[in-house]
mmCIF file of N, CA and C in Angstrom:
data_model
loop_
_atom_site.group_PDB
_atom_site.id
_atom_site.type_symbol
_atom_site.label_atom_id
_atom_site.label_comp_id
_atom_site.label_asym_id
_atom_site.label_seq_id
_atom_site.Cartn_x
_atom_site.Cartn_y
_atom_site.Cartn_z
ATOM 1 N N GLN A 1 0.743 -0.841 0.285
ATOM 2 C CA GLN A 1 0.147 0.172 0.235
ATOM 3 C C GLN A 1 1.097 1.492 0.052
ATOM 4 N N VAL A 2 0.145 2.200 -0.541
ATOM 5 C CA VAL A 2 0.805 3.215 -0.708
ATOM 6 C C VAL A 2 0.518 4.693 -0.206
ATOM 7 N N GLN A 3 0.891 4.905 1.118
ATOM 8 C CA GLN A 3 -0.122 5.840 2.380
ATOM 9 C C GLN A 3 1.515 6.452 2.679
ATOM 10 N N LEU A 4 0.954 7.487 3.685
ATOM 11 C CA LEU A 4 2.052 8.093 4.320
ATOM 12 C C LEU A 4 0.679 8.050 5.732
ATOM 13 N N VAL A 5 1.313 7.966 7.168
ATOM 14 C CA VAL A 5 0.503 7.604 8.638
ATOM 15 C C VAL A 5 1.119 8.296 9.696
ATOM 16 N N GLU A 6 0.578 8.911 9.820
ATOM 17 C CA GLU A 6 1.023 10.585 10.407
ATOM 18 C C GLU A 6 0.226 9.177 12.155
ATOM 19 N N SER A 7 1.911 9.388 13.317
ATOM 20 C CA SER A 7 1.629 9.306 14.993
ATOM 21 C C SER A 7 2.502 10.347 15.367
ATOM 22 N N GLY A 8 1.783 10.412 16.899
ATOM 23 C CA GLY A 8 2.209 11.144 17.880
ATOM 24 C C GLY A 8 1.250 12.163 18.517
ATOM 25 N N GLY A 9 0.797 12.853 17.639
ATOM 26 C CA GLY A 9 -0.421 13.778 18.197
ATOM 27 C C GLY A 9 -0.202 13.330 19.914
ATOM 28 N N GLY A 10 -1.792 14.176 20.591
ATOM 29 C CA GLY A 10 -1.548 14.537 21.963
ATOM 30 C C GLY A 10 -2.235 15.304 22.304
ATOM 31 N N SER A 11 -2.529 15.309 23.041
ATOM 32 C CA SER A 11 -3.111 16.901 24.071
ATOM 33 C C SER A 11 -1.607 17.219 24.922
ATOM 34 N N VAL A 12 -1.665 18.719 25.681
ATOM 35 C CA VAL A 12 -0.703 19.179 25.329
ATOM 36 C C VAL A 12 -0.625 20.096 26.847
ATOM 37 N N GLN A 13 0.147 20.353 27.773
ATOM 38 C CA GLN A 13 0.322 22.273 27.973
ATOM 39 C C GLN A 13 1.276 23.160 27.408
ATOM 40 N N ALA A 14 0.760 23.864 27.203
ATOM 41 C CA ALA A 14 1.616 25.074 27.366
ATOM 42 C C ALA A 14 2.396 24.762 27.419
ATOM 43 N N GLY A 15 3.964 24.837 26.856
ATOM 44 C CA GLY A 15 5.062 24.961 27.346
ATOM 45 C C GLY A 15 6.059 23.503 26.839
ATOM 46 N N ASP A 16 4.955 22.095 26.422
ATOM 47 C CA ASP A 16 6.011 20.903 26.471
ATOM 48 C C ASP A 16 5.570 20.310 25.463
ATOM 49 N N SER A 17 6.446 19.543 24.814
ATOM 50 C CA SER A 17 6.548 18.560 23.792
ATOM 51 C C SER A 17 5.998 17.402 22.508
ATOM 52 N N LEU A 18 6.073 17.423 21.809
ATOM 53 C CA LEU A 18 5.712 16.250 21.524
ATOM 54 C C LEU A 18 6.643 16.167 20.369
ATOM 55 N N ARG A 19 6.628 14.436 19.665
ATOM 56 C CA ARG A 19 7.356 14.635 18.641
ATOM 57 C C ARG A 19 6.044 13.316 17.600
ATOM 58 N N LEU A 20 6.190 14.251 16.247
ATOM 59 C CA LEU A 20 4.700 13.278 15.679
ATOM 60 C C LEU A 20 6.126 12.416 14.399
ATOM 61 N N SER A 21 5.901 11.630 13.960
ATOM 62 C CA SER A 21 5.838 10.280 13.377
ATOM 63 C C SER A 21 5.380 10.617 12.133
ATOM 64 N N CYS A 22 6.541 10.404 10.725
ATOM 65 C CA CYS A 22 5.582 9.861 9.705
ATOM 66 C C CYS A 22 6.149 9.009 8.872
ATOM 67 N N THR A 23 4.865 7.699 8.380
ATOM 68 C CA THR A 23 5.580 6.370 7.920
ATOM 69 C C THR A 23 5.345 6.785 6.306
ATOM 70 N N LYS A 24 6.546 6.383 5.596
ATOM 71 C CA LYS A 24 5.803 6.013 3.502
ATOM 72 C C LYS A 24 6.036 4.876 3.739
ATOM 73 N N SER A 25 5.394 4.480 2.728
ATOM 74 C CA SER A 25 5.196 2.829 2.761
ATOM 75 C C SER A 25 4.668 2.764 1.537
ATOM 76 N N GLY A 26 5.534 2.061 0.828
ATOM 77 C CA GLY A 26 5.277 1.457 -0.518
ATOM 78 C C GLY A 26 6.235 2.414 -2.078
ATOM 79 N N LEU A 27 6.156 4.041 -1.767
ATOM 80 C CA LEU A 27 7.329 4.491 -2.622
ATOM 81 C C LEU A 27 9.240 4.564 -2.116
ATOM 82 N N ILE A 28 9.795 4.979 -3.238
ATOM 83 C CA ILE A 28 10.966 5.056 -2.371
ATOM 84 C C ILE A 28 11.083 6.624 -1.521
ATOM 85 N N PHE A 29 11.644 6.377 -0.599
ATOM 86 C CA PHE A 29 11.588 7.473 0.221
ATOM 87 C C PHE A 29 12.407 8.426 0.429
ATOM 88 N N SER A 30 13.524 8.263 0.293
ATOM 89 C CA SER A 30 15.293 8.621 0.200
ATOM 90 C C SER A 30 14.887 9.522 -0.672
ATOM 91 N N SER A 31 14.122 9.648 -2.083
ATOM 92 C CA SER A 31 14.799 10.992 -2.895
ATOM 93 C C SER A 31 13.315 11.989 -2.409
ATOM 94 N N ASP A 32 12.105 11.483 -1.917
ATOM 95 C CA ASP A 32 10.729 12.737 -1.233
ATOM 96 C C ASP A 32 11.313 13.937 -0.979
ATOM 97 N N ALA A 33 11.321 15.217 -1.201
ATOM 98 C CA ALA A 33 11.081 15.585 -0.447
ATOM 99 C C ALA A 33 9.397 15.528 1.106
ATOM 100 N N LEU A 34 9.805 15.845 1.916
ATOM 101 C CA LEU A 34 8.600 15.109 3.465
ATOM 102 C C LEU A 34 8.356 17.452 3.672
ATOM 103 N N GLY A 35 7.162 17.223 4.200
ATOM 104 C CA GLY A 35 6.289 18.164 4.838
ATOM 105 C C GLY A 35 5.517 18.631 5.648
ATOM 106 N N TRP A 36 5.912 19.464 6.568
ATOM 107 C CA TRP A 36 4.564 19.388 7.472
ATOM 108 C C TRP A 36 3.447 20.263 7.544
ATOM 109 N N PHE A 37 2.386 20.162 7.643
ATOM 110 C CA PHE A 37 1.169 21.067 8.095
ATOM 111 C C PHE A 37 0.299 21.193 8.411
ATOM 112 N N ARG A 38 -0.450 21.524 8.878
ATOM 113 C CA ARG A 38 -1.504 21.986 10.170
ATOM 114 C C ARG A 38 -2.377 22.987 9.611
ATOM 115 N N GLN A 39 -3.610 22.421 10.574
ATOM 116 C CA GLN A 39 -4.892 23.208 10.139
ATOM 117 C C GLN A 39 -5.576 22.676 11.087
ATOM 118 N N ALA A 40 -6.431 24.572 11.634
ATOM 119 C CA ALA A 40 -6.998 24.535 12.320
ATOM 120 C C ALA A 40 -8.370 24.623 12.253
ATOM 121 N N PRO A 41 -8.954 24.297 13.219
ATOM 122 C CA PRO A 41 -11.049 24.780 12.966
ATOM 123 C C PRO A 41 -10.452 25.817 12.971
ATOM 124 N N GLY A 42 -11.284 25.617 11.406
ATOM 125 C CA GLY A 42 -12.505 26.802 10.482
ATOM 126 C C GLY A 42 -11.359 27.932 9.417
ATOM 127 N N LYS A 43 -9.479 27.219 9.488
ATOM 128 C CA LYS A 43 -8.897 27.859 9.163
ATOM 129 C C LYS A 43 -8.058 26.700 8.174
ATOM 130 N N GLU A 44 -7.667 27.583 7.239
ATOM 131 C CA GLU A 44 -7.036 26.832 5.977
ATOM 132 C C GLU A 44 -4.761 26.657 6.344
ATOM 133 N N ARG A 45 -5.302 25.261 5.763
ATOM 134 C CA ARG A 45 -3.753 24.284 5.903
ATOM 135 C C ARG A 45 -2.800 24.821 5.615
ATOM 136 N N GLU A 46 -1.927 25.543 5.964
ATOM 137 C CA GLU A 46 -0.693 26.069 6.593
ATOM 138 C C GLU A 46 0.272 25.709 6.885
ATOM 139 N N TYR A 47 1.904 25.655 5.861
ATOM 140 C CA TYR A 47 3.031 25.408 6.185
ATOM 141 C C TYR A 47 3.207 25.483 7.348
ATOM 142 N N VAL A 48 4.207 24.005 7.779
ATOM 143 C CA VAL A 48 4.944 23.873 8.587
ATOM 144 C C VAL A 48 6.402 23.951 8.797
ATOM 145 N N ALA A 49 7.308 22.806 8.640
ATOM 146 C CA ALA A 49 8.408 22.448 8.282
ATOM 147 C C ALA A 49 8.606 21.385 6.505
ATOM 148 N N ALA A 50 9.528 21.808 5.659
ATOM 149 C CA ALA A 50 10.030 21.035 4.995
ATOM 150 C C ALA A 50 11.118 20.397 5.096
ATOM 151 N N ILE A 51 12.036 19.020 4.603
ATOM 152 C CA ILE A 51 12.841 18.657 4.814
ATOM 153 C C ILE A 51 13.218 17.991 2.871
ATOM 154 N N SER A 52 14.217 18.245 2.354
ATOM 155 C CA SER A 52 14.812 17.974 0.964
ATOM 156 C C SER A 52 15.396 16.495 0.812
ATOM 157 N N GLY A 53 14.706 15.798 0.048
ATOM 158 C CA GLY A 53 14.628 14.258 -0.654
ATOM 159 C C GLY A 53 16.465 14.713 -1.004
ATOM 160 N N SER A 54 16.666 16.647 -1.465
ATOM 161 C CA SER A 54 17.855 15.682 -2.678
ATOM 162 C C SER A 54 19.159 16.761 -1.539
ATOM 163 N N ASP A 55 18.825 17.006 -0.701
ATOM 164 C CA ASP A 55 20.413 17.341 0.229
ATOM 165 C C ASP A 55 19.951 17.475 1.593
ATOM 166 N N GLY A 56 18.821 16.887 2.634
ATOM 167 C CA GLY A 56 18.869 17.180 3.242
ATOM 168 C C GLY A 56 18.504 18.546 4.327
ATOM 169 N N SER A 57 18.640 19.394 2.642
ATOM 170 C CA SER A 57 18.407 21.092 3.571
ATOM 171 C C SER A 57 17.085 20.728 4.567
ATOM 172 N N THR A 58 16.091 21.935 5.575
ATOM 173 C CA THR A 58 15.552 22.606 5.928
ATOM 174 C C THR A 58 14.769 22.900 6.030
ATOM 175 N N ASP A 59 13.424 23.957 6.189
ATOM 176 C CA ASP A 59 12.793 24.538 5.949
ATOM 177 C C ASP A 59 11.672 25.241 7.368
ATOM 178 N N TYR A 60 11.975 26.178 7.999
ATOM 179 C CA TYR A 60 10.528 26.024 8.539
ATOM 180 C C TYR A 60 9.419 27.837 9.061
ATOM 181 N N ALA A 61 8.281 27.375 8.655
ATOM 182 C CA ALA A 61 7.927 28.238 9.385
ATOM 183 C C ALA A 61 8.281 29.607 10.149
ATOM 184 N N ASP A 62 7.783 30.879 9.863
ATOM 185 C CA ASP A 62 8.084 31.318 10.858
ATOM 186 C C ASP A 62 7.555 31.138 11.819
ATOM 187 N N SER A 63 6.168 30.621 11.844
ATOM 188 C CA SER A 63 5.699 30.665 13.449
ATOM 189 C C SER A 63 6.420 29.716 14.341
ATOM 190 N N VAL A 64 6.933 29.018 13.817
ATOM 191 C CA VAL A 64 7.966 27.369 13.898
ATOM 192 C C VAL A 64 9.722 27.316 14.289
ATOM 193 N N LYS A 65 10.520 28.275 13.896
ATOM 194 C CA LYS A 65 11.539 28.500 13.646
ATOM 195 C C LYS A 65 12.161 28.908 15.433
ATOM 196 N N GLY A 66 12.775 27.850 15.832
ATOM 197 C CA GLY A 66 13.437 27.291 16.738
ATOM 198 C C GLY A 66 12.732 27.116 18.201
ATOM 199 N N ARG A 67 11.497 26.619 17.400
ATOM 200 C CA ARG A 67 11.186 25.716 18.121
ATOM 201 C C ARG A 67 10.642 24.073 17.393
ATOM 202 N N PHE A 68 10.588 24.194 16.322
ATOM 203 C CA PHE A 68 10.134 22.951 16.171
ATOM 204 C C PHE A 68 11.598 22.649 15.118
ATOM 205 N N ILE A 69 11.917 21.492 14.782
ATOM 206 C CA ILE A 69 12.980 20.810 13.701
ATOM 207 C C ILE A 69 12.527 19.538 13.753
ATOM 208 N N ILE A 70 12.591 19.135 11.946
ATOM 209 C CA ILE A 70 11.768 18.200 11.306
ATOM 210 C C ILE A 70 13.415 17.399 11.179
ATOM 211 N N SER A 71 13.242 15.954 10.818
ATOM 212 C CA SER A 71 15.003 15.632 10.691
ATOM 213 C C SER A 71 13.673 14.019 9.913
ATOM 214 N N ARG A 72 14.486 13.495 9.538
ATOM 215 C CA ARG A 72 14.293 12.504 8.488
ATOM 216 C C ARG A 72 14.772 10.862 8.920
ATOM 217 N N ASP A 73 14.303 10.092 9.111
ATOM 218 C CA ASP A 73 15.159 8.458 9.027
ATOM 219 C C ASP A 73 15.292 7.786 7.733
ATOM 220 N N ASN A 74 15.411 7.319 6.891
ATOM 221 C CA ASN A 74 15.891 6.464 6.171
ATOM 222 C C ASN A 74 15.754 5.293 5.828
ATOM 223 N N ALA A 75 16.277 5.545 6.605
ATOM 224 C CA ALA A 75 15.953 2.774 6.877
ATOM 225 C C ALA A 75 14.926 2.523 7.084
ATOM 226 N N LYS A 76 14.234 4.286 8.292
ATOM 227 C CA LYS A 76 13.147 3.913 8.530
ATOM 228 C C LYS A 76 11.757 3.700 7.616
ATOM 229 N N ASN A 77 11.796 5.285 7.193
ATOM 230 C CA ASN A 77 11.139 5.619 6.180
ATOM 231 C C ASN A 77 9.969 6.648 6.898
ATOM 232 N N THR A 78 10.756 7.014 7.617
ATOM 233 C CA THR A 78 10.194 7.896 8.513
ATOM 234 C C THR A 78 10.890 9.535 8.253
ATOM 235 N N VAL A 79 9.818 10.669 8.664
ATOM 236 C CA VAL A 79 9.546 11.703 8.890
ATOM 237 C C VAL A 79 9.208 12.453 9.874
ATOM 238 N N TYR A 80 10.051 12.723 10.757
ATOM 239 C CA TYR A 80 9.356 13.324 12.096
ATOM 240 C C TYR A 80 9.535 14.769 12.528
ATOM 241 N N LEU A 81 8.845 15.268 12.927
ATOM 242 C CA LEU A 81 8.865 17.070 14.073
ATOM 243 C C LEU A 81 8.449 17.027 15.440
ATOM 244 N N GLN A 82 9.525 17.293 15.826
ATOM 245 C CA GLN A 82 9.980 17.653 17.716
ATOM 246 C C GLN A 82 9.371 19.142 17.316
ATOM 247 N N MET A 83 8.072 19.073 18.219
ATOM 248 C CA MET A 83 7.818 20.321 18.127
ATOM 249 C C MET A 83 8.182 20.271 20.043
ATOM 250 N N ASN A 84 8.256 21.694 20.299
ATOM 251 C CA ASN A 84 9.075 21.876 21.555
ATOM 252 C C ASN A 84 8.487 23.643 22.164
ATOM 253 N N SER A 85 8.234 23.841 23.308
ATOM 254 C CA SER A 85 7.783 25.002 23.453
ATOM 255 C C SER A 85 6.664 25.257 22.770
ATOM 256 N N LEU A 86 5.725 24.010 23.223
ATOM 257 C CA LEU A 86 4.077 24.024 22.472
ATOM 258 C C LEU A 86 3.633 25.474 23.081
ATOM 259 N N LYS A 87 2.310 25.687 21.993
ATOM 260 C CA LYS A 87 1.842 27.048 22.293
ATOM 261 C C LYS A 87 0.875 26.665 21.937
ATOM 262 N N PRO A 88 -0.396 27.435 22.434
ATOM 263 C CA PRO A 88 -2.245 27.091 22.565
ATOM 264 C C PRO A 88 -2.045 27.484 21.207
ATOM 265 N N GLU A 89 -1.377 28.598 20.065
ATOM 266 C CA GLU A 89 -1.595 28.726 18.556
ATOM 267 C C GLU A 89 -0.846 27.465 17.890
ATOM 268 N N ASP A 90 -0.201 27.202 18.643
ATOM 269 C CA ASP A 90 0.047 25.504 17.334
ATOM 270 C C ASP A 90 -1.305 23.711 16.977
ATOM 271 N N THR A 91 -2.217 24.123 18.387
ATOM 272 C CA THR A 91 -3.328 23.779 17.840
ATOM 273 C C THR A 91 -3.697 23.676 16.874
ATOM 274 N N ALA A 92 -3.983 22.668 16.227
ATOM 275 C CA ALA A 92 -4.469 22.027 15.086
ATOM 276 C C ALA A 92 -4.105 20.346 14.506
ATOM 277 N N VAL A 93 -4.529 20.073 13.244
ATOM 278 C CA VAL A 93 -4.763 18.767 12.708
ATOM 279 C C VAL A 93 -3.095 18.569 12.125
ATOM 280 N N TYR A 94 -1.686 18.186 12.418
ATOM 281 C CA TYR A 94 -1.154 18.115 11.632
ATOM 282 C C TYR A 94 -0.710 16.617 10.711
ATOM 283 N N TYR A 95 -0.611 17.088 9.883
ATOM 284 C CA TYR A 95 -0.384 16.470 8.067
ATOM 285 C C TYR A 95 1.245 16.438 7.369
ATOM 286 N N CYS A 96 1.137 15.460 7.511
ATOM 287 C CA CYS A 96 3.003 14.987 6.469
ATOM 288 C C CYS A 96 2.200 15.048 5.182
ATOM 289 N N ALA A 97 3.331 15.351 4.226
ATOM 290 C CA ALA A 97 2.869 15.213 3.094
ATOM 291 C C ALA A 97 4.381 15.455 2.188
ATOM 292 N N ALA A 98 4.243 14.271 0.755
ATOM 293 C CA ALA A 98 5.242 13.763 0.322
ATOM 294 C C ALA A 98 5.507 13.980 -0.998
ATOM 295 N N ARG A 99 6.245 14.760 -2.044
ATOM 296 C CA ARG A 99 6.836 15.300 -3.431
ATOM 297 C C ARG A 99 7.415 14.630 -2.792
ATOM 298 N N ARG A 100 8.302 15.135 -4.419
ATOM 299 C CA ARG A 100 9.167 14.800 -5.485
ATOM 300 C C ARG A 100 10.927 16.186 -5.099
ATOM 301 N N TYR A 101 11.999 15.539 -4.737
ATOM 302 C CA TYR A 101 13.569 15.841 -4.632
ATOM 303 C C TYR A 101 12.998 16.682 -3.232
ATOM 304 N N TYR A 102 12.231 18.333 -4.338
ATOM 305 C CA TYR A 102 12.554 19.679 -3.727
ATOM 306 C C TYR A 102 11.337 20.164 -2.493
ATOM 307 N N ILE A 103 11.947 21.235 -1.384
ATOM 308 C CA ILE A 103 10.888 22.140 -0.212
ATOM 309 C C ILE A 103 10.271 22.334 -0.995
ATOM 310 N N ALA A 104 8.883 21.865 -1.146
ATOM 311 C CA ALA A 104 7.689 23.216 -1.081
ATOM 312 C C ALA A 104 6.813 23.370 0.390
ATOM 313 N N THR A 105 6.039 25.408 0.159
ATOM 314 C CA THR A 105 5.579 24.872 0.855
ATOM 315 C C THR A 105 4.412 25.418 0.759
ATOM 316 N N THR A 106 3.486 25.346 -0.421
ATOM 317 C CA THR A 106 2.097 25.333 -0.909
ATOM 318 C C THR A 106 1.468 24.120 -0.984
ATOM 319 N N THR A 107 0.412 23.911 -0.546
ATOM 320 C CA THR A 107 0.108 22.838 -0.250
ATOM 321 C C THR A 107 -0.349 21.128 -1.570
ATOM 322 N N GLY A 108 -0.885 22.561 -2.666
ATOM 323 C CA GLY A 108 -0.336 21.858 -3.871
ATOM 324 C C GLY A 108 0.527 21.634 -4.636
ATOM 325 N N ALA A 109 1.751 21.905 -4.018
ATOM 326 C CA ALA A 109 3.379 21.405 -4.472
ATOM 327 C C ALA A 109 3.053 19.840 -4.494
ATOM 328 N N TYR A 110 2.325 19.384 -3.235
ATOM 329 C CA TYR A 110 2.743 17.892 -2.536
ATOM 330 C C TYR A 110 1.465 17.126 -2.926
ATOM 331 N N ASP A 111 2.096 15.926 -3.139
ATOM 332 C CA ASP A 111 1.341 15.086 -4.196
ATOM 333 C C ASP A 111 0.584 13.337 -3.198
ATOM 334 N N LEU A 112 1.554 13.787 -2.364
ATOM 335 C CA LEU A 112 0.312 12.031 -0.740
ATOM 336 C C LEU A 112 0.438 12.604 0.100
ATOM 337 N N TRP A 113 -0.463 12.115 1.268
ATOM 338 C CA TRP A 113 -0.719 13.260 2.120
ATOM 339 C C TRP A 113 -1.169 12.002 3.190
ATOM 340 N N GLY A 114 -0.844 12.631 4.693
ATOM 341 C CA GLY A 114 -1.881 11.621 5.728
ATOM 342 C C GLY A 114 -2.362 11.846 5.710
ATOM 343 N N GLN A 115 -3.432 11.267 6.680
ATOM 344 C CA GLN A 115 -4.495 11.712 7.397
ATOM 345 C C GLN A 115 -4.305 12.384 8.299
ATOM 346 N N GLY A 116 -3.336 13.189 9.286
ATOM 347 C CA GLY A 116 -3.956 13.767 9.808
ATOM 348 C C GLY A 116 -3.269 13.084 11.345
ATOM 349 N N THR A 117 -2.607 14.065 13.472
ATOM 350 C CA THR A 117 -2.796 13.257 14.037
ATOM 351 C C THR A 117 -2.948 14.780 14.702
ATOM 352 N N GLN A 118 -3.463 14.771 15.716
ATOM 353 C CA GLN A 118 -4.787 16.359 16.191
ATOM 354 C C GLN A 118 -3.446 16.868 17.518
ATOM 355 N N VAL A 119 -2.913 17.823 17.398
ATOM 356 C CA VAL A 119 -2.014 17.857 19.022
ATOM 357 C C VAL A 119 -2.813 19.342 19.361
ATOM 358 N N THR A 120 -3.348 19.134 20.438
ATOM 359 C CA THR A 120 -4.157 20.169 21.431
ATOM 360 C C THR A 120 -3.419 20.672 22.650
ATOM 361 N N VAL A 121 -2.951 21.961 22.147
ATOM 362 C CA VAL A 121 -2.085 23.126 23.256
ATOM 363 C C VAL A 121 -3.472 23.003 24.579
ATOM 364 N N SER A 122 -2.929 23.114 25.918
ATOM 365 C CA SER A 122 -4.204 24.030 26.271
ATOM 366 C C SER A 122 -2.933 25.166 27.441
ATOM 367 N N SER A 123 -3.299 26.286 27.097
ATOM 368 C CA SER A 123 -2.513 27.135 28.284
ATOM 369 C C SER A 123 -3.189 26.959 29.645
#
């Protein structure tokens, strides 16, 4: 089966940390760029972070710079999002997505999406 599956979401207090995981099956992972997006109730899906499949470079939205870290383990076909110093504004469903090689920051640039995992941060 070709799919992305997210895990690691949950309910936490402001200032806490979570680590999200996304595992891909059925396609070559190492050449893919992986992105994380999030969508809060009533809001559009927004870009969070991405990691390149060509050189491993990373990119972050301004809202999460210095707090979130994206990484990947190609041997496990998994991409991670370490989320530190969480804020209530981070509450959303988090999605991982895959595309070829290069980082992109728009939802339309990605070809394959997971089903999402809920992150809730209370103050």
